[in-house]
Coordinates of C-alpha atoms and ligand atoms in Angstrom, one line a residue:
M1 CA -0.1 0.1 0.1
S2 CA 2.7 2.5 1.2
D3 CA 4.9 1.4 -2.2
V4 CA 2.3 2.2 -4.1
G5 CA 1.6 5.5 -2.7
L6 CA 5.0 5.8 -3.0
F7 CA 5.5 4.9 -7.0
H8 CA 2.4 7.3 -7.8
L9 CA 4.6 10.2 -5.4
L10 CA 7.7 9.7 -7.9
Q11 CA 5.7 9.5 -11.1
L12 CA 3.7 13.0 -10.1
Q13 CA 6.9 14.4 -9.1
R14 CA 8.4 13.2 -12.6
K15 CA 5.7 14.9 -14.6
Q16 CA 6.0 18.3 -12.7
K17 CA 9.6 18.0 -13.3
N18 CA 8.9 17.4 -17.1
M19 CA 6.2 20.1 -17.3
C20 CA 8.4 22.3 -15.6
N21 CA 11.3 21.2 -18.4
L22 CA 8.8 22.0 -21.1
T23 CA 7.8 25.5 -19.4
L24 CA 11.6 26.6 -19.3
C25 CA 11.7 25.6 -22.9
V26 CA 9.1 27.5 -24.0
L27 CA 10.1 30.7 -21.5
L28 CA 13.5 30.2 -23.3
F29 CA 12.7 30.3 -26.5
L30 CA 10.0 33.0 -26.0
T31 CA 13.1 35.2 -24.7
C32 CA 15.1 34.1 -27.5
S33 CA 12.4 34.9 -30.1
C34 CA 11.9 38.0 -28.4
L35 CA 15.8 39.5 -28.1
S36 CA 15.7 38.0 -32.0
L37 CA 13.3 40.3 -32.5
A38 CA 14.6 43.1 -30.8
S39 CA 17.9 42.8 -32.3
C40 CA 16.9 43.7 -35.3
P41 CA 14.1 46.1 -35.8
A42 CA 10.6 45.4 -38.6
Q43 CA 11.6 46.7 -41.9
C44 CA 14.9 45.8 -41.3
W45 CA 17.8 43.3 -42.7
C46 CA 20.8 42.6 -39.8
E47 CA 23.9 41.7 -40.8
A48 CA 26.0 40.8 -36.9
T49 CA 25.9 45.0 -36.3
V50 CA 25.0 46.3 -39.6
V51 CA 21.4 47.6 -39.5
K52 CA 19.7 48.5 -43.2
C53 CA 16.2 49.8 -43.6
V54 CA 16.3 50.9 -47.4
N55 CA 13.4 52.1 -49.8
Q56 CA 11.1 51.4 -46.7
N57 CA 8.8 54.7 -46.8
L58 CA 9.6 54.8 -43.5
R59 CA 8.7 58.3 -41.5
S60 CA 11.4 58.1 -38.9
I61 CA 14.3 56.0 -37.7
P62 CA 13.1 52.4 -36.6
Q63 CA 13.2 51.7 -33.2
P64 CA 14.5 49.7 -30.7
L65 CA 18.0 49.4 -32.6
P66 CA 20.2 46.2 -31.3
E67 CA 22.7 48.3 -29.1
N68 CA 25.7 47.1 -30.7
I69 CA 24.9 48.4 -33.9
T70 CA 28.1 50.3 -35.8
E71 CA 26.3 51.0 -39.4
L72 CA 22.8 52.0 -40.0
N73 CA 21.5 52.6 -43.1
V74 CA 18.3 54.2 -43.8
S75 CA 18.7 55.9 -47.5
G76 CA 15.8 56.1 -49.5
N77 CA 12.9 56.8 -46.7
D78 CA 10.7 59.8 -46.0
I79 CA 12.2 60.9 -43.0
W80 CA 11.7 64.5 -43.0
N81 CA 12.9 65.2 -39.6
L82 CA 15.7 64.2 -37.7
D83 CA 15.1 65.1 -33.4
N84 CA 16.0 64.3 -30.1
E85 CA 13.9 60.5 -30.3
S86 CA 15.6 59.6 -33.0
F87 CA 18.0 57.7 -31.2
P88 CA 16.5 57.8 -27.8
R89 CA 18.9 55.4 -26.3
P90 CA 22.9 55.6 -25.9
L91 CA 24.3 53.7 -29.5
E92 CA 28.2 53.8 -28.4
H93 CA 29.0 51.3 -31.5
L94 CA 27.7 53.5 -34.2
T95 CA 30.1 54.5 -36.6
H96 CA 28.1 54.9 -39.5
L97 CA 24.6 57.1 -40.4
Y98 CA 23.4 56.7 -44.0
A99 CA 20.8 59.2 -44.6
S100 CA 20.9 59.5 -48.4
G101 CA 18.0 60.9 -50.5
S102 CA 15.6 60.8 -47.2
Q103 CA 13.5 63.7 -47.6
V104 CA 15.7 64.9 -44.8
E105 CA 14.7 69.0 -43.9
Q106 CA 15.0 69.5 -40.6
L107 CA 17.6 68.7 -38.1
D108 CA 16.9 69.5 -34.3
S109 CA 19.0 70.1 -31.6
M110 CA 21.3 67.3 -29.9
V111 CA 20.0 64.5 -32.0
F112 CA 22.9 63.2 -32.5
K113 CA 24.0 63.5 -28.6
N114 CA 23.6 59.8 -28.2
L115 CA 25.4 58.6 -30.8
P116 CA 29.4 59.6 -29.3
S117 CA 31.2 57.3 -32.0
L118 CA 29.7 58.7 -34.8
R119 CA 32.1 59.1 -37.7
L120 CA 30.5 59.2 -40.8
L121 CA 27.2 60.9 -41.5
D122 CA 25.9 61.3 -45.4
L123 CA 23.2 63.4 -45.2
S124 CA 23.0 63.9 -49.2
N125 CA 20.2 64.2 -51.7
N126 CA 17.7 65.6 -49.2
R127 CA 16.6 69.3 -48.5
I128 CA 17.8 70.6 -45.2
S129 CA 16.7 73.5 -44.3
Q130 CA 16.9 73.6 -40.9
F131 CA 19.9 72.2 -38.8
S132 CA 20.8 72.9 -35.3
V133 CA 23.9 74.3 -34.3
E134 CA 23.6 72.4 -31.3
A135 CA 22.9 69.2 -33.1
F136 CA 26.0 67.5 -32.8
P137 CA 27.5 66.8 -28.9
E138 CA 30.6 69.3 -28.5
D139 CA 33.2 66.4 -28.4
N140 CA 31.9 64.4 -31.5
K141 CA 34.1 62.8 -33.8
I142 CA 32.2 64.0 -37.1
D143 CA 35.5 63.1 -40.1
I144 CA 33.4 62.4 -43.2
L145 CA 30.1 64.4 -43.8
N146 CA 28.6 64.2 -47.3
L147 CA 26.2 66.9 -47.8
S148 CA 25.9 66.3 -51.9
K149 CA 22.8 68.1 -53.2
S150 CA 21.4 68.3 -49.6
L151 CA 20.8 72.1 -48.9
Y152 CA 17.5 73.4 -49.9
N153 CA 19.1 76.4 -51.7
H154 CA 22.1 77.6 -51.8
S155 CA 22.2 80.5 -49.1
Y156 CA 21.6 77.6 -46.5
I157 CA 25.4 77.6 -46.5
G158 CA 25.7 79.8 -43.9
V159 CA 24.6 77.7 -41.4
F160 CA 27.0 75.4 -42.5
A161 CA 29.7 77.2 -42.1
D162 CA 28.6 78.4 -38.4
L163 CA 29.0 74.3 -38.0
F164 CA 31.8 74.0 -38.9
K165 CA 33.6 76.9 -37.1
H166 CA 32.1 75.5 -33.6
S167 CA 31.2 71.8 -33.2
L168 CA 32.4 70.3 -36.3
T169 CA 36.1 71.2 -36.6
K170 CA 37.1 67.3 -36.3
V171 CA 35.7 67.1 -40.7
S172 CA 38.5 65.4 -42.6
H173 CA 36.1 64.4 -46.0
L174 CA 33.8 67.2 -46.8
D175 CA 31.1 66.8 -50.1
L176 CA 29.4 69.7 -51.0
S177 CA 28.9 69.0 -54.6
N178 CA 26.1 69.7 -56.4
N179 CA 24.5 72.4 -54.2
D180 CA 24.1 75.4 -56.5
L181 CA 26.5 77.3 -53.9
V182 CA 27.8 80.9 -55.5
L183 CA 29.7 82.0 -52.9
L184 CA 31.2 80.6 -50.1
P185 CA 31.0 82.6 -46.8
E186 CA 33.9 84.3 -45.5
G187 CA 36.4 82.1 -43.6
I188 CA 34.2 78.7 -43.9
F189 CA 36.6 76.2 -43.5
T190 CA 39.4 77.9 -41.8
S191 CA 38.4 75.8 -38.6
L192 CA 39.0 72.4 -40.5
S193 CA 42.4 71.9 -39.6
D194 CA 42.0 68.6 -40.6
L195 CA 40.4 68.9 -43.9
T196 CA 42.0 66.8 -46.2
V197 CA 39.2 66.3 -49.0
L198 CA 36.8 69.0 -49.9
D199 CA 34.4 68.4 -53.1
L200 CA 32.8 71.4 -54.4
R201 CA 32.0 69.9 -57.7
N202 CA 29.4 71.2 -59.8
N203 CA 28.3 74.5 -58.0
S204 CA 27.9 78.1 -59.2
L205 CA 31.1 79.8 -57.7
V206 CA 31.8 82.5 -59.3
T207 CA 34.7 83.2 -57.3
I208 CA 37.4 81.9 -54.4
R209 CA 37.9 84.9 -52.0
N210 CA 41.5 85.2 -50.4
D211 CA 40.4 83.9 -47.0
T212 CA 39.1 80.7 -48.7
F213 CA 41.5 77.9 -48.4
W214 CA 43.5 78.3 -45.0
N215 CA 43.7 74.3 -44.5
L216 CA 47.4 73.5 -45.2
A217 CA 46.7 69.3 -44.4
L218 CA 44.3 69.8 -48.2
Q219 CA 44.9 67.1 -50.3
M220 CA 42.4 67.0 -52.8
L221 CA 40.4 70.4 -54.2
D222 CA 37.4 69.4 -56.2
L223 CA 36.1 72.8 -58.3
R224 CA 35.4 71.1 -61.5
D225 CA 31.8 72.4 -63.3
N226 CA 31.4 75.7 -61.3
A227 CA 31.6 78.9 -62.6
L228 CA 34.9 80.4 -61.8
K229 CA 36.4 82.7 -65.2
V230 CA 39.8 83.9 -63.3
L231 CA 42.0 82.9 -60.2
H232 CA 43.4 86.0 -58.6
N233 CA 46.9 86.1 -57.0
V234 CA 46.0 85.6 -54.1
T235 CA 44.2 82.5 -54.7
L236 CA 47.3 81.4 -56.9
E237 CA 49.9 81.3 -53.7
K238 CA 47.8 80.4 -51.3
L239 CA 47.0 77.3 -53.3
S240 CA 50.3 76.2 -53.9
S241 CA 52.0 76.5 -51.0
I242 CA 49.5 73.7 -49.1
P243 CA 52.3 70.7 -50.1
D244 CA 50.5 67.9 -51.1
L245 CA 47.5 69.8 -53.2
Q246 CA 45.6 68.4 -55.8
V247 CA 43.2 70.7 -57.7
S248 CA 40.3 70.0 -60.1
L249 CA 39.4 73.1 -62.3
A250 CA 37.9 71.8 -65.5
G251 CA 34.6 72.8 -66.7
N252 CA 35.0 76.1 -65.8
P253 CA 34.5 79.1 -68.1
W254 CA 37.7 80.4 -68.1
R255 CA 38.2 84.1 -69.7
C256 CA 41.0 84.2 -71.9
D257 CA 41.7 87.6 -71.7
C258 CA 45.3 89.8 -69.9
N259 CA 44.0 88.7 -66.6
I260 CA 44.4 85.3 -67.0
E261 CA 48.1 85.8 -67.5
D262 CA 49.0 85.5 -63.8
M263 CA 47.2 82.3 -63.6
L264 CA 48.7 81.1 -66.9
I265 CA 51.8 81.7 -65.6
W266 CA 51.3 80.0 -62.3
L267 CA 49.7 76.7 -64.4
E268 CA 53.2 76.5 -66.2
R269 CA 55.0 76.7 -63.2
H270 CA 53.5 74.7 -60.8
Q271 CA 51.8 71.3 -60.9
V272 CA 49.2 71.6 -58.4
V273 CA 46.1 71.5 -61.2
V274 CA 45.9 67.7 -61.7
D275 CA 43.8 68.5 -64.9
R276 CA 45.3 71.2 -66.3
L277 CA 45.4 70.1 -69.6
N278 CA 41.5 70.0 -69.5
L279 CA 41.0 73.7 -69.0
T280 CA 39.8 75.7 -71.7
C281 CA 38.9 79.4 -72.7
A282 CA 35.0 80.0 -72.7
G283 CA 35.6 83.5 -73.8
P284 CA 36.4 85.8 -75.7
A285 CA 34.5 84.2 -79.0
E286 CA 37.8 83.6 -80.7
L287 CA 39.1 82.2 -78.4
K288 CA 36.2 79.6 -77.3
N289 CA 37.6 76.2 -76.8
V290 CA 41.0 76.9 -76.6
P291 CA 43.2 74.6 -74.2
L292 CA 44.9 77.3 -71.7
L293 CA 48.2 75.9 -71.9
H294 CA 47.8 76.8 -75.8
L295 CA 47.7 80.6 -75.7
E296 CA 50.3 82.4 -76.6
Q297 CA 50.3 85.9 -74.1
S298 CA 49.7 87.9 -77.9
Q299 CA 46.4 86.3 -77.9
L300 CA 45.4 87.6 -74.7
S301 CA 43.8 91.2 -75.6
C302 CA 42.2 93.6 -73.1
W303 CA 42.1 96.7 -75.1
S304 CA 39.8 95.1 -78.5
N305 CA 37.8 93.3 -75.7
A306 CA 37.3 96.9 -73.3
G307 CA 36.5 98.6 -77.0
D308 CA 33.6 95.5 -77.3
A309 CA 32.0 95.8 -74.0
L310 CA 31.8 99.5 -74.3
N311 CA 30.2 99.4 -77.4
R312 CA 28.4 96.6 -76.4
A313 CA 27.5 98.6 -73.6
L314 CA 26.6 102.2 -75.3
E315 CA 25.0 100.2 -78.0
P316 CA 21.1 100.1 -75.9
S317 CA 22.0 103.6 -74.4
Y318 CA 21.9 105.0 -77.8
V319 CA 18.7 103.2 -78.9
F320 CA 17.1 103.9 -75.5
L321 CA 18.6 107.9 -76.4
G322 CA 16.8 107.4 -80.0
M323 CA 13.4 106.4 -78.3
V324 CA 13.3 109.2 -75.7
L325 CA 13.6 111.8 -78.6
A326 CA 11.1 110.2 -80.8
L327 CA 8.7 110.3 -78.0
I328 CA 9.4 114.6 -77.2
G329 CA 9.0 114.5 -80.6
V330 CA 6.1 112.7 -80.9
I331 CA 4.5 114.4 -77.3
F332 CA 5.7 118.1 -79.5
L333 CA 3.6 117.3 -81.8
L334 CA 0.8 116.1 -79.9
V335 CA 0.6 119.4 -78.0
L336 CA 1.2 121.6 -80.7
Y337 CA -1.9 120.0 -82.2
L338 CA -4.0 119.6 -79.5
N339 CA -3.4 123.5 -78.8
R340 CA -3.7 124.2 -82.6
K341 CA -6.5 126.7 -82.1
G342 CA -4.9 128.8 -79.4
I343 CA -1.7 128.9 -81.9
K344 CA -3.9 130.1 -84.7
R345 CA -5.0 132.7 -82.1
W346 CA -1.3 133.3 -80.7
M347 CA -0.1 133.8 -85.0
Y348 CA -3.2 136.3 -85.6
N349 CA -2.2 138.4 -82.4
I350 CA 1.0 138.6 -83.7
R351 CA 0.5 139.0 -87.1
D352 CA -1.8 142.0 -85.7
A353 CA 0.8 142.9 -83.4
C354 CA 3.3 143.2 -86.1
R355 CA 0.8 144.9 -88.7
D356 CA 0.4 147.9 -85.7
H357 CA 3.5 147.8 -85.9
M358 CA 4.9 147.8 -89.2
E359 CA 2.0 150.2 -90.0
G360 CA 3.0 152.7 -87.0
Y361 CA 6.3 152.6 -88.5
H362 CA 5.3 153.4 -92.2
Y363 CA 3.9 156.3 -90.8
R364 CA 6.5 157.7 -88.7
Y365 CA 8.6 157.0 -92.2
E366 CA 6.2 158.8 -94.4
I367 CA 6.4 161.9 -91.7
S368 CA 10.0 161.9 -91.9
T369 CA 10.1 162.1 -95.8
D370 CA 7.5 165.0 -95.7
P371 CA 9.9 167.7 -96.4
R372 CA 7.6 170.3 -95.1
L373 CA 7.8 168.1 -91.7
A374 CA 11.4 168.1 -92.2
N375 CA 11.7 172.2 -92.3
L376 CA 9.7 172.6 -89.7
S377 CA 12.0 169.9 -87.3
L378 CA 14.7 171.5 -88.6
N379 CA 13.9 174.8 -87.8
S380 CA 12.6 174.1 -84.5
D381 CA 16.4 172.7 -84.0
V382 CA 17.6 175.9 -84.7
Ligands
NAG401 C1 24.9 42.0 -31.3 O1 24.0 42.2 -30.4 C2 23.1 40.7 -31.1 C3 22.1 40.7 -29.9 O2 22.3 41.8 -29.6 C4 23.9 39.4 -31.1 O3 23.2 38.7 -31.7 C5 24.9 39.8 -32.0 O4 26.1 38.7 -31.9 C6 25.7 40.4 -31.8 N1 27.3 41.3 -32.1 C7 28.3 41.3 -32.3 C8 29.6 41.6 -33.1 O5 28.5 41.2 -30.8
NAG402 C1 22.7 52.2 -48.6 O1 21.7 52.2 -48.9 C2 21.6 52.7 -50.0 C3 20.2 52.5 -51.0 O2 20.0 50.8 -51.4 C4 22.7 52.6 -50.8 O3 22.7 53.0 -52.3 C5 24.1 52.4 -50.4 O4 25.0 51.7 -51.2 C6 23.7 51.9 -49.3 N1 25.2 52.5 -48.2 C7 26.1 51.4 -47.6 C8 27.2 51.9 -46.9 O5 26.0 50.6 -47.4
NAG403 C1 13.4 66.6 -27.0 O1 13.3 68.0 -27.5 C2 12.0 68.4 -27.1 C3 11.5 70.2 -28.4 O2 12.4 69.8 -29.2 C4 11.5 68.8 -25.5 O3 10.4 69.3 -25.0 C5 11.7 67.3 -25.0 O4 12.1 67.2 -23.6 C6 13.5 66.7 -25.6 N1 13.4 65.8 -25.0 C7 14.8 65.1 -24.2 C8 14.4 63.5 -24.3 O5 15.6 66.0 -24.6
NAG404 C1 16.7 80.0 -48.9 O1 15.4 79.4 -48.0 C2 15.2 79.7 -47.1 C3 14.1 79.3 -46.1 O2 14.9 78.3 -45.8 C4 14.3 81.4 -47.3 O3 14.3 82.0 -46.3 C5 15.6 82.0 -48.5 O4 14.6 83.2 -48.8 C6 15.8 81.3 -49.6 N1 16.6 82.1 -50.5 C7 16.7 81.9 -52.0 C8 17.8 82.9 -52.3 O5 15.9 81.1 -52.5
NAG405 C1 28.4 61.5 -51.0 O1 27.1 60.9 -51.7 C2 26.8 61.4 -52.9 C3 25.4 60.6 -53.5 O2 25.0 59.9 -52.7 C4 27.9 59.8 -53.4 O3 27.9 60.0 -54.9 C5 29.5 60.6 -53.2 O4 30.3 59.7 -53.7 C6 29.3 61.0 -51.7 N1 30.7 61.2 -51.1 C7 31.3 60.6 -50.3 C8 32.8 61.8 -50.2 O5 31.5 59.6 -49.6
NAG406 C1 24.5 69.9 -60.5 O1 24.0 69.7 -59.3 C2 22.9 70.2 -59.6 C3 21.9 70.7 -58.2 O2 22.7 71.4 -58.0 C4 22.2 68.7 -60.3 O3 20.3 68.9 -60.6 C5 22.7 68.1 -61.1 O4 21.6 67.3 -62.1 C6 24.1 68.0 -61.0 N1 24.3 67.5 -62.5 C7 25.8 66.8 -62.4 C8 26.5 66.6 -63.9 O5 25.8 65.9 -61.3
NAG407 C1 41.7 89.7 -52.0 O1 42.7 90.3 -53.0 C2 42.6 91.2 -53.0 C3 43.3 91.4 -54.9 O2 44.2 90.6 -54.3 C4 42.9 92.3 -52.4 O3 42.1 93.8 -53.4 C5 42.0 92.6 -51.3 O4 42.1 93.4 -50.1 C6 42.1 91.3 -50.8 N1 41.3 90.9 -49.9 C7 42.1 90.7 -48.3 C8 40.8 91.0 -47.3 O5 42.8 90.3 -48.3
NAG408 C1 50.9 88.7 -59.2 O1 51.9 87.9 -59.0 C2 53.2 87.6 -59.8 C3 54.3 87.0 -59.2 O2 53.8 86.3 -58.3 C4 53.4 89.1 -60.5 O3 54.5 89.4 -61.4 C5 52.5 89.6 -60.5 O4 52.5 91.2 -61.0 C6 51.1 89.6 -59.9 N1 50.0 90.7 -60.1 C7 49.3 90.9 -60.1 C8 47.9 91.7 -60.6 O5 49.6 91.7 -58.5
NAG409 C1 40.6 65.1 -69.1 O1 39.1 64.9 -70.0 C2 39.3 64.1 -70.4 C3 38.2 63.4 -71.4 O2 36.9 64.3 -71.0 C4 39.1 62.7 -69.7 O3 39.1 61.7 -70.0 C5 40.6 63.1 -68.3 O4 40.2 62.0 -67.5 C6 40.5 64.0 -68.2 N1 42.0 64.6 -67.2 C7 41.7 64.5 -65.8 C8 43.3 64.7 -65.9 O5 40.9 64.8 -65.7

């Protein structure tokens, strides 16, 4: 009796143990799957520590991101605003963030404060019109910054000039291509003492300020496809004083007149410009497409060009003067026509006045020629 009872008890205990094991297993499985879910957000693809959430029409940065993430690609989405909720938890190992072509317009203050290791930030192909100067923590490590075709309009470069001066001082690779930039703000790159690669290709830069390139570490400067007509002495000297620099200058509308002489001499003397064989004149017309290095000094005139310019400037003013004169003539005729009665009266008045006068003259003449009266007057004189 007691043996049987003991046996049942043992069986029951074993069953309970099995149940226990089962629940443990289920729990374990659940936590495992939960963990694996947590490690890769929905609509993302994770491999080791790289997370890609590309072309998913995401409206915000997917959450939560795995804690050991090193690289995040959220290109091709619809994330117009990056704010302090975009990275709510510290991600100590995230170094590369790609947010290209994601309709980004606004970056609020402290958006990157939880990404202390961020080195590469790709914001290309966006429409940035609000970028807080406090977006980056003070001790950020941003080294590669891609702002290619990312400014809403060219005036917005001023805000980036402030950022470069105050919080992005460690940048060494800077891509500012395709932004329609016309003028670079004063001293925009002066604080970037580590700047080695600067891409300004395909903007509309018309001139380079004297104080633009004070970056002795600069190695690659791409100024192709801008609107430069000539580089002045100050800029030339600055560029050739940077030890290992390579500059690209093709695709600019160089103006081949006497003002470009200094630049030609510089091009022949220095090897700084890697594509110097590809530089061609855009004007004057007779030198169009002539390579700069094939020019003779005798071809570089300024007098005839100055004359041309003067003529061209005067032509429209002659036309204008003619038009003004014609207009005055027409108005004069119109006034005459409108006032024809008054004028007629006036003419009659004048004629009458003349006639009176002439008659009076005639009368006096007749008097003075009358010999009797002449005698009279002679007598009275005596
Ligand atoms: C990163 O964390 C996930 C889980 O969160 C883990 O599966 C993965 O092995 C970790 N990777 C590295 C390189 O530590
Ligand atoms: C990020 O995703 C875009 C879109 O698929 C892709 O073109 C780009 O090469 C990716 N960048 C990196 C570094 O993987
Ligand atoms: C995020 O920014 C908003 C204002 O933009 C502020 O009200 C909020 O307190 C901030 N949150 C954190 C966690 O800093
Ligand atoms: C550039 O955009 C700003 C708005 O961010 C606007 O106020 C400004 O007028 C625009 N400038 C030009 C030249 O379009
Ligand atoms: C910046 O982004 C553009 C477009 O996404 C790409 O073509 C270019 O190579 C990038 N520049 C750098 C320095 O990575
Ligand atoms: C040059 O930049 C403009 C925007 O400023 C862009 O629309 C155009 O496609 C770019 N051209 C090339 C050849 O990249
Ligand atoms: C810049 O250069 C021009 C001509 O080379 C000179 O007239 C001007 O004073 C310079 N400006 C500065 C701020 O050095
Ligand atoms: C430019 O510099 C060269 C020598 O470095 C000098 O001969 C030339 O006169 C300078 N041109 C101007 C416009 O100052
Ligand atoms: C000069 O232009 C040609 C044709 O456009 C191009 O193939 C070559 O790479 C350019 N040379 C340099 C140094 O950029």
